[in-house]
Coordinates of C-alpha atoms in Angstrom, one line a residue:
X1 CA -58.6 -18.0 9.3
X2 CA -58.3 -14.2 9.4
X3 CA -58.5 -14.4 5.3
X4 CA -62.2 -16.4 5.7
X5 CA -63.5 -14.3 8.3
X6 CA -62.9 -11.3 5.9
X7 CA -64.5 -13.3 3.0
X8 CA -67.4 -13.8 5.0
X9 CA -67.8 -10.0 5.6
X10 CA -67.5 -9.0 2.1
X11 CA -70.0 -11.4 1.1
X12 CA -72.6 -10.3 3.9
X13 CA -71.6 -6.9 3.0
X14 CA -72.6 -7.6 -0.5
X15 CA -75.6 -9.4 0.2
X16 CA -76.8 -6.3 2.1
X17 CA -76.2 -3.8 -0.2
X18 CA -78.0 -5.8 -3.0
X19 CA -81.0 -6.5 -0.7
X20 CA -81.0 -2.7 0.2
X21 CA -84.0 -0.7 -1.4
X22 CA -87.4 -1.7 -2.8
X23 CA -88.0 -5.1 -4.7
X24 CA -91.2 -3.5 -6.1
X25 CA -92.1 0.1 -7.2
X26 CA -95.6 0.9 -7.0
X27 CA -96.5 3.5 -10.0
X28 CA -99.1 5.1 -12.1
X29 CA -99.6 5.0 -15.7
X30 CA -101.0 8.7 -16.6
X31 CA -102.3 9.2 -20.3
X32 CA -104.5 11.5 -21.9
X33 CA -108.0 10.8 -21.5
X34 CA -109.3 13.7 -24.0
X35 CA -111.0 16.7 -23.1
X36 CA -108.1 18.1 -20.8
X37 CA -108.5 15.1 -18.7
X38 CA -106.1 12.9 -17.6
X39 CA -106.6 9.1 -16.5
X40 CA -104.4 7.1 -14.0
X41 CA -103.9 3.3 -14.2
X42 CA -102.1 1.3 -11.4
X43 CA -98.5 -0.4 -12.7
X44 CA -95.7 -1.7 -11.1
X45 CA -91.8 -2.3 -11.3
X46 CA -90.0 -5.6 -10.1
X47 CA -86.9 -4.7 -9.8
X48 CA -85.5 -7.9 -7.9
X49 CA -87.0 -10.8 -7.9
X50 CA -86.1 -13.8 -5.6
X51 CA -86.3 -17.7 -6.4
X52 CA -88.8 -19.2 -8.4
X53 CA -91.3 -17.4 -10.6
X54 CA -92.5 -13.9 -9.9
X55 CA -95.2 -12.8 -7.4
X56 CA -98.8 -12.9 -9.1
X57 CA -100.4 -9.3 -9.5
X58 CA -103.7 -9.9 -10.7
X59 CA -104.7 -6.5 -10.0
X60 CA -102.5 -5.0 -12.5
X61 CA -102.8 -5.3 -16.4
X62 CA -100.0 -8.0 -17.7
X63 CA -98.7 -4.9 -19.8
X64 CA -98.2 -2.9 -16.9
X65 CA -96.5 -5.6 -14.7
X66 CA -93.1 -4.9 -15.5
X67 CA -90.1 -6.8 -14.6
X68 CA -86.8 -4.5 -15.4
X69 CA -83.6 -5.3 -16.7
X70 CA -81.0 -3.0 -16.6
X71 CA -77.8 -3.5 -18.6
X72 CA -76.2 -0.2 -17.5
X73 CA -77.5 -0.8 -13.8
X74 CA -77.7 2.9 -13.0
X75 CA -81.7 2.8 -12.1
X76 CA -81.0 -0.2 -9.8
X77 CA -77.8 1.1 -8.4
X78 CA -79.5 4.4 -7.4
X79 CA -82.3 2.0 -6.0
X80 CA -80.5 0.2 -3.7
X81 CA -78.7 3.4 -2.2
X82 CA -82.0 4.5 -1.1
X83 CA -82.3 5.0 2.3
X84 CA -84.3 3.1 4.3
X85 CA -85.7 6.3 6.4
X86 CA -86.5 7.9 3.4
X87 CA -90.3 8.0 2.0
X88 CA -91.1 5.8 -1.0
X89 CA -90.5 7.7 -4.1
X90 CA -93.6 8.8 -6.4
X91 CA -93.6 7.0 -9.3
X92 CA -95.3 7.9 -12.5
X93 CA -95.2 6.2 -16.3
X94 CA -96.3 7.8 -19.6
X95 CA -95.8 6.6 -23.0
X96 CA -92.8 8.1 -24.9
X97 CA -92.4 8.4 -28.8
X98 CA -88.9 8.7 -29.7
X99 CA -88.0 12.1 -31.8
X100 CA -85.2 14.1 -33.2
X101 CA -84.4 17.1 -30.5
X102 CA -86.2 20.2 -31.5
X103 CA -83.6 22.6 -30.3
X104 CA -81.3 23.9 -33.1
X105 CA -78.1 23.4 -31.5
X106 CA -79.1 19.6 -31.0
X107 CA -79.7 18.9 -34.8
X108 CA -76.7 17.3 -35.5
X109 CA -77.4 14.4 -32.9
X110 CA -80.2 13.3 -35.3
X111 CA -79.0 13.6 -39.0
X112 CA -82.0 11.9 -40.1
X113 CA -85.4 13.4 -39.7
X114 CA -87.2 10.1 -39.5
X115 CA -86.5 7.8 -36.7
X116 CA -84.9 4.8 -37.3
X117 CA -86.5 1.4 -37.5
X118 CA -84.6 0.1 -35.2
X119 CA -86.7 2.1 -32.6
X120 CA -89.9 1.5 -33.3
X121 CA -92.3 0.0 -30.7
X122 CA -93.7 0.7 -27.4
X123 CA -91.7 3.2 -25.1
X124 CA -92.5 4.0 -21.4
X125 CA -91.0 6.9 -19.8
X126 CA -90.6 5.9 -15.9
X127 CA -90.2 9.0 -13.8
X128 CA -89.1 8.7 -9.8
X129 CA -89.3 11.6 -7.3
X130 CA -88.6 12.1 -3.5
X131 CA -86.5 14.4 -1.1
X132 CA -83.5 12.3 -2.0
X133 CA -83.5 10.9 -5.4
X134 CA -85.0 12.3 -8.7
X135 CA -84.8 9.9 -11.6
X136 CA -86.0 9.6 -15.2
X137 CA -85.5 6.1 -17.1
X138 CA -86.8 5.4 -20.9
X139 CA -88.0 1.6 -20.9
X140 CA -88.5 -0.8 -23.7
X141 CA -91.2 -3.6 -22.9
X142 CA -91.7 -6.7 -24.9
X143 CA -94.4 -6.9 -27.1
X144 CA -95.9 -9.5 -25.2
X145 CA -96.1 -10.7 -21.8
X146 CA -94.0 -13.9 -20.8
X147 CA -95.5 -17.1 -20.7
X148 CA -95.5 -17.2 -16.8
X149 CA -98.0 -18.3 -14.2
X150 CA -98.1 -14.8 -13.1
X151 CA -98.5 -12.4 -16.3
X152 CA -95.5 -10.0 -16.6
X153 CA -93.6 -8.0 -19.3
X154 CA -90.0 -8.1 -19.8
X155 CA -88.9 -4.1 -19.9
X156 CA -85.3 -3.2 -21.1
X157 CA -83.7 0.7 -19.4
X158 CA -82.4 2.2 -22.3
X159 CA -81.4 5.5 -20.7
X160 CA -81.5 6.4 -17.1
X161 CA -80.9 10.2 -15.9
X162 CA -80.9 10.8 -12.3
X163 CA -79.5 13.4 -9.4
X164 CA -79.2 12.5 -5.7
X165 CA -79.7 16.1 -5.0
X166 CA -83.4 16.8 -6.2
X167 CA -83.3 19.6 -3.4
X168 CA -80.4 21.8 -2.9
X169 CA -80.3 24.5 -0.3
X170 CA -77.0 26.7 -0.6
X171 CA -76.0 29.9 1.5
X172 CA -76.3 33.1 -0.3
X173 CA -72.7 34.0 -1.8
X174 CA -71.3 30.5 -2.0
X175 CA -71.2 28.0 -4.8
X176 CA -73.8 25.6 -5.9
X177 CA -73.0 22.1 -7.4
X178 CA -76.2 20.4 -9.0
X179 CA -75.5 16.6 -9.4
X180 CA -76.6 15.0 -12.6
X181 CA -75.3 11.7 -13.8
X182 CA -76.7 9.1 -16.8
X183 CA -76.5 6.0 -18.2
X184 CA -77.3 4.7 -21.7
X185 CA -77.5 1.1 -23.2
X186 CA -78.7 0.8 -27.3
X187 CA -81.9 -0.7 -27.4
X188 CA -80.9 -3.5 -30.0
X189 CA -78.0 -5.0 -31.7
X190 CA -79.0 -3.5 -34.8
X191 CA -78.5 0.3 -33.0
X192 CA -75.3 -0.7 -31.7
X193 CA -73.6 -1.9 -34.9
X194 CA -75.2 0.9 -36.8
X195 CA -72.7 3.2 -34.6
X196 CA -69.2 4.0 -34.6
X197 CA -67.5 1.9 -31.8
X198 CA -67.7 4.1 -28.4
X199 CA -70.2 6.2 -27.1
X200 CA -72.3 8.3 -29.0
X201 CA -72.4 12.0 -29.1
X202 CA -75.1 13.6 -26.6
X203 CA -76.5 16.8 -25.9
X204 CA -76.7 18.3 -22.6
X205 CA -79.5 21.1 -21.7
X206 CA -79.6 23.0 -18.5
X207 CA -82.9 25.4 -18.3
X208 CA -83.8 27.8 -15.2
X209 CA -87.4 28.5 -14.5
X210 CA -88.1 31.3 -11.6
X211 CA -91.4 33.0 -11.0
X212 CA -93.3 32.2 -14.1
X213 CA -90.2 32.5 -16.3
X214 CA -88.0 30.3 -18.2
X215 CA -84.6 30.4 -19.7
X216 CA -81.6 28.3 -21.2
X217 CA -79.2 28.5 -18.9
X218 CA -76.2 26.0 -20.6
X219 CA -76.2 23.8 -23.5
X220 CA -73.5 21.5 -24.8
X221 CA -73.1 18.7 -27.1
X222 CA -69.7 16.8 -26.6
X223 CA -68.1 15.4 -29.7
X224 CA -70.2 17.5 -32.0
X225 CA -68.9 20.4 -33.9
X226 CA -71.2 23.6 -34.5
X227 CA -72.1 27.0 -32.5
X228 CA -73.4 26.9 -29.0
X229 CA -75.9 29.2 -27.1
X230 CA -73.8 31.3 -24.5
X231 CA -73.9 29.8 -20.9
X232 CA -75.4 32.5 -18.5
X233 CA -74.6 33.7 -14.6
X234 CA -71.3 31.7 -15.3
X235 CA -72.5 28.7 -15.1
X236 CA -70.3 25.4 -16.0
X237 CA -71.2 21.9 -16.3
X238 CA -69.0 18.7 -16.5
X239 CA -70.3 17.2 -19.6
X240 CA -68.6 14.1 -20.5
X241 CA -68.7 10.3 -20.8
X242 CA -67.1 8.6 -17.8
X243 CA -65.8 5.6 -20.0
X244 CA -65.2 4.2 -23.4
X245 CA -66.3 1.0 -23.9
X246 CA -66.8 0.1 -27.7
X247 CA -70.5 -1.1 -27.6
X248 CA -71.8 0.2 -24.2
X249 CA -73.0 0.5 -21.8
X250 CA -71.9 4.1 -21.0
X251 CA -72.4 5.9 -18.2
X252 CA -71.7 10.0 -18.2
X253 CA -71.7 13.3 -15.8
X254 CA -73.6 16.5 -16.6
X255 CA -73.3 18.3 -13.0
X256 CA -73.5 22.0 -12.9
X257 CA -71.6 24.5 -11.1
X258 CA -73.0 27.9 -10.3
X259 CA -70.6 30.2 -8.9
X260 CA -71.4 32.8 -6.0
X261 CA -75.3 32.4 -6.3
X262 CA -77.5 35.2 -5.8
X263 CA -81.4 35.2 -5.0
X264 CA -82.7 35.6 -8.5
X265 CA -80.9 32.2 -9.5
X266 CA -83.0 30.1 -7.1
X267 CA -86.1 28.2 -8.5
X268 CA -86.4 25.1 -10.8
X269 CA -83.7 23.7 -13.1
X270 CA -84.5 20.9 -15.5
X271 CA -81.7 19.0 -16.9
X272 CA -82.2 17.1 -20.2
X273 CA -80.1 14.6 -22.0
X274 CA -80.4 14.5 -25.4
X275 CA -79.3 11.1 -27.3
X276 CA -80.1 10.7 -31.1
X277 CA -84.2 10.4 -31.1
X278 CA -84.2 9.6 -27.1
X279 CA -84.3 12.3 -24.4
X280 CA -84.5 11.9 -20.3
X281 CA -85.1 14.7 -17.9
X282 CA -85.1 15.5 -14.6
X283 CA -86.2 18.7 -12.0
X284 CA -83.9 19.6 -9.4
X285 CA -84.7 22.7 -7.0
X286 CA -82.4 25.3 -5.8
X287 CA -82.9 27.2 -2.8
X288 CA -81.1 30.1 -1.5
X289 CA -80.6 31.4 2.0
X290 CA -78.6 33.1 4.1
X291 CA -79.2 33.0 8.4
X292 CA -79.5 36.0 10.1
X293 CA -77.5 38.0 12.8
X294 CA -79.2 39.0 15.7
X295 CA -78.3 41.9 18.1
X296 CA -80.3 44.0 20.7
X297 CA -80.1 47.4 21.6
X298 CA -79.4 48.9 24.2
X299 CA -76.5 46.3 25.5
X300 CA -75.6 44.6 27.9
X301 CA -77.9 46.5 30.7
X302 CA -81.1 48.7 30.4
X303 CA -81.8 51.0 33.3
X304 CA -85.0 52.0 34.6
X305 CA -86.6 53.7 37.5
X306 CA -89.3 51.6 39.3
X307 CA -93.0 52.7 38.1
X308 CA -91.4 54.1 34.9
X309 CA -90.7 52.3 31.6
X310 CA -87.6 51.0 30.7
X311 CA -86.2 52.6 27.0
X312 CA -87.5 50.7 23.8
X313 CA -85.5 47.9 23.1
X314 CA -84.5 47.2 19.6
X315 CA -83.6 44.0 18.1
X316 CA -81.7 44.1 14.9
X317 CA -82.2 41.0 12.5
X318 CA -79.3 41.6 9.9
X319 CA -78.7 40.0 6.5
X320 CA -80.6 37.2 6.1
X321 CA -82.6 35.6 3.2
X322 CA -85.3 35.1 2.2
X323 CA -87.1 37.5 3.6
X324 CA -90.7 35.3 3.9
X325 CA -90.8 32.9 7.1
X326 CA -89.3 35.3 9.6
X327 CA -90.6 35.5 13.0
X328 CA -89.5 37.5 16.0
X329 CA -90.2 36.8 19.5
X330 CA -90.0 38.6 22.7
X331 CA -89.2 36.6 26.2
X332 CA -88.9 37.3 29.7
X333 CA -86.5 35.0 31.4
X334 CA -86.2 35.3 35.3
X335 CA -88.3 37.8 36.9
X336 CA -91.5 37.6 39.9
X337 CA -93.5 35.0 37.6
X338 CA -90.8 32.3 37.0
X339 CA -87.8 31.5 34.7
X340 CA -89.3 31.9 31.1
X341 CA -92.6 33.7 29.9
X342 CA -93.7 35.8 26.7
X343 CA -92.4 39.6 27.3
X344 CA -95.6 41.9 27.9
X345 CA -95.4 45.2 25.7
X346 CA -96.4 46.7 22.6
X347 CA -94.2 45.0 19.6
X348 CA -93.9 45.6 15.7
X349 CA -91.4 45.1 13.3
X350 CA -89.8 48.0 10.8
X351 CA -90.0 47.8 6.9
X352 CA -87.1 45.6 5.3
X353 CA -83.9 47.2 4.3
X354 CA -82.4 45.6 0.8
X355 CA -78.8 45.2 0.8
X356 CA -76.7 44.8 -2.3
X357 CA -76.0 41.7 -2.0
X358 CA -79.9 40.5 -2.2
X359 CA -80.1 40.0 2.0
X360 CA -82.2 42.3 3.8
X361 CA -82.7 43.1 7.4
X362 CA -85.3 44.5 9.7
X363 CA -86.0 46.2 13.5
X364 CA -88.2 44.4 15.8
X365 CA -89.4 47.0 18.3
X366 CA -90.6 46.1 21.9
X367 CA -92.0 49.2 24.0
X368 CA -92.3 47.7 27.4
X369 CA -94.4 48.7 30.6
X370 CA -93.4 50.2 33.3
X371 CA -91.2 48.0 35.8
X372 CA -91.3 47.5 39.6
X373 CA -88.4 46.4 41.8
X374 CA -89.3 43.1 42.0
X375 CA -88.2 42.8 38.1
X376 CA -84.7 43.7 38.7
X377 CA -82.2 41.3 37.0
X378 CA -84.9 39.8 34.8
X379 CA -83.5 39.4 31.2
X380 CA -85.1 40.3 28.2
X381 CA -84.7 38.0 25.0
X382 CA -85.2 38.4 21.4
X383 CA -85.7 35.0 19.7
X384 CA -85.8 34.9 15.8
X385 CA -87.1 32.0 13.7
X386 CA -85.9 31.8 9.9
X387 CA -86.1 28.7 7.4
X388 CA -82.4 28.7 7.6
X389 CA -81.8 28.6 11.2
X390 CA -82.3 25.4 13.4
X391 CA -86.1 24.8 15.1
X392 CA -84.7 26.5 18.1
X393 CA -84.3 29.7 16.1
X394 CA -81.2 32.5 17.4
X395 CA -81.5 35.2 20.3
X396 CA -79.8 38.1 21.9
X397 CA -80.8 39.3 25.4
X398 CA -80.1 42.3 28.1
X399 CA -80.5 42.4 31.6
X400 CA -82.9 45.1 33.4
X401 CA -81.3 46.8 36.1
X402 CA -83.8 48.6 38.3
X403 CA -82.5 51.8 40.2
X404 CA -82.9 51.6 44.1
X405 CA -82.8 47.6 44.0
X406 CA -79.4 45.9 45.3
X407 CA -77.4 48.6 43.7
X408 CA -77.1 52.1 43.8
X409 CA -80.3 54.5 43.4
X410 CA -80.5 57.5 41.3
X411 CA -79.8 59.5 44.3
X412 CA -76.6 57.5 45.0
X413 CA -75.3 58.0 41.6
X414 CA -75.9 61.9 42.1
X415 CA -74.1 61.6 45.5
X416 CA -71.3 59.2 43.9
X417 CA -70.8 61.6 40.9
X418 CA -70.2 64.9 43.2
X419 CA -67.9 63.0 45.5
X420 CA -65.7 61.9 42.5
X421 CA -65.7 65.5 41.4
X422 CA -64.8 66.9 44.9
X423 CA -61.7 64.1 45.1
X424 CA -60.5 65.1 41.9
X425 CA -60.5 68.7 42.7
X426 CA -58.7 67.9 45.9
X427 CA -56.1 65.8 44.1
X428 CA -55.0 68.4 41.6
X429 CA -55.1 71.0 44.3
X430 CA -52.5 69.0 46.2
X431 CA -50.7 68.4 43.0
X432 CA -50.2 72.3 42.5
X433 CA -49.3 72.5 46.0
X434 CA -46.4 70.2 45.5
X435 CA -45.2 72.0 42.7
X436 CA -45.0 75.2 44.3
X437 CA -43.0 74.2 47.2
X438 CA -40.8 71.8 45.0
X439 CA -40.0 75.3 42.9
X440 CA -39.4 77.5 46.0
X441 CA -36.6 74.9 47.1
X442 CA -34.9 75.0 43.9
X443 CA -34.7 79.2 43.9
X444 CA -33.4 79.0 47.5
X445 CA -30.6 76.8 46.6
X446 CA -29.6 79.0 43.6
X447 CA -29.5 82.3 45.8
X448 CA -27.1 80.3 48.1

């Protein structure tokens, strides 16, 4: 009976995992309309179909209503894992023409300049992007729509390149890992038999773009000989096929590792997988940040006399990145008008101070107005907001002590100081007298 329960639980778990993710992905086919303009036409990918015929879509061109066959399963698996709470991915399609790789280091992937006849026909590049998933898939549609009641075109996924970390945030000085995986199934049996058994050679290319400048960061061609460009910034890629099936499909890994990231390494990273005459590319964003440390001076107490202004408060916001998005607020907690209010006074920020690791520091200044005795015990707080911090921010506070209120006044302080001075003098005099008497007694004993 227990085994039966386990089987039922496993079956229900499999059913729920298969049913997860969108059944239909709404897309746009983007084409060049000439004159520097682009045209957009609606399209749809039928990713999962229930029993019976596909649902009709009279609003779509039959050639743009695609039922997707995914032999490698990478695209379907990524969408099955798609979180229900995440926004729907943005999907665009474009026409694609198989071509040899243009980079010199990837020439060995395409020994013939002319594209093989097995790759003739229509190709579509499908790109999906969201905060949790980035996908680029090469689809090969059949030449004619299926003779169904609802006209639809069968399309086979040939190459899928995807990342589950399209936006990565890493702390300054820490290592960054940019996820990348891919899957490939030769488009025709002829293409399969023309190759040696096992996965084909491939090329992996990582490029970095930041502030309008781009550069090749890393390139690799596992399985091919030849001189490769040197990697930059200590970048390392895990470039390899994950399996060794004789005729496919095959899956691979191209994850990038960046050690001890610095501010200049943030920006867009373009990851491209090169296969003979086929390419797929996804874009990832790397954001570098460091949360600030917050301290307040003078601390922990600030003294003031009624009717006079306390010393200027200094809020040190230190070693944070980026410099944009910083806000410094001054709060008055307690006091005569309630438990929380905006602190009155003149406030400003100093110029930024740069540090060797790329982080910055700044001082927040608050010049307070004269205080009253009723403000005794109030707390002044410096609250800092920054993109690297939670919504509540981070704060530091000091307590205001007003002289003459529930504590010693200024005159009392002077009196206490004088009393302590006189007491210290009396104790020293008694010590000297005791020492003199002791010395006299010893001398009398020696005389006797």
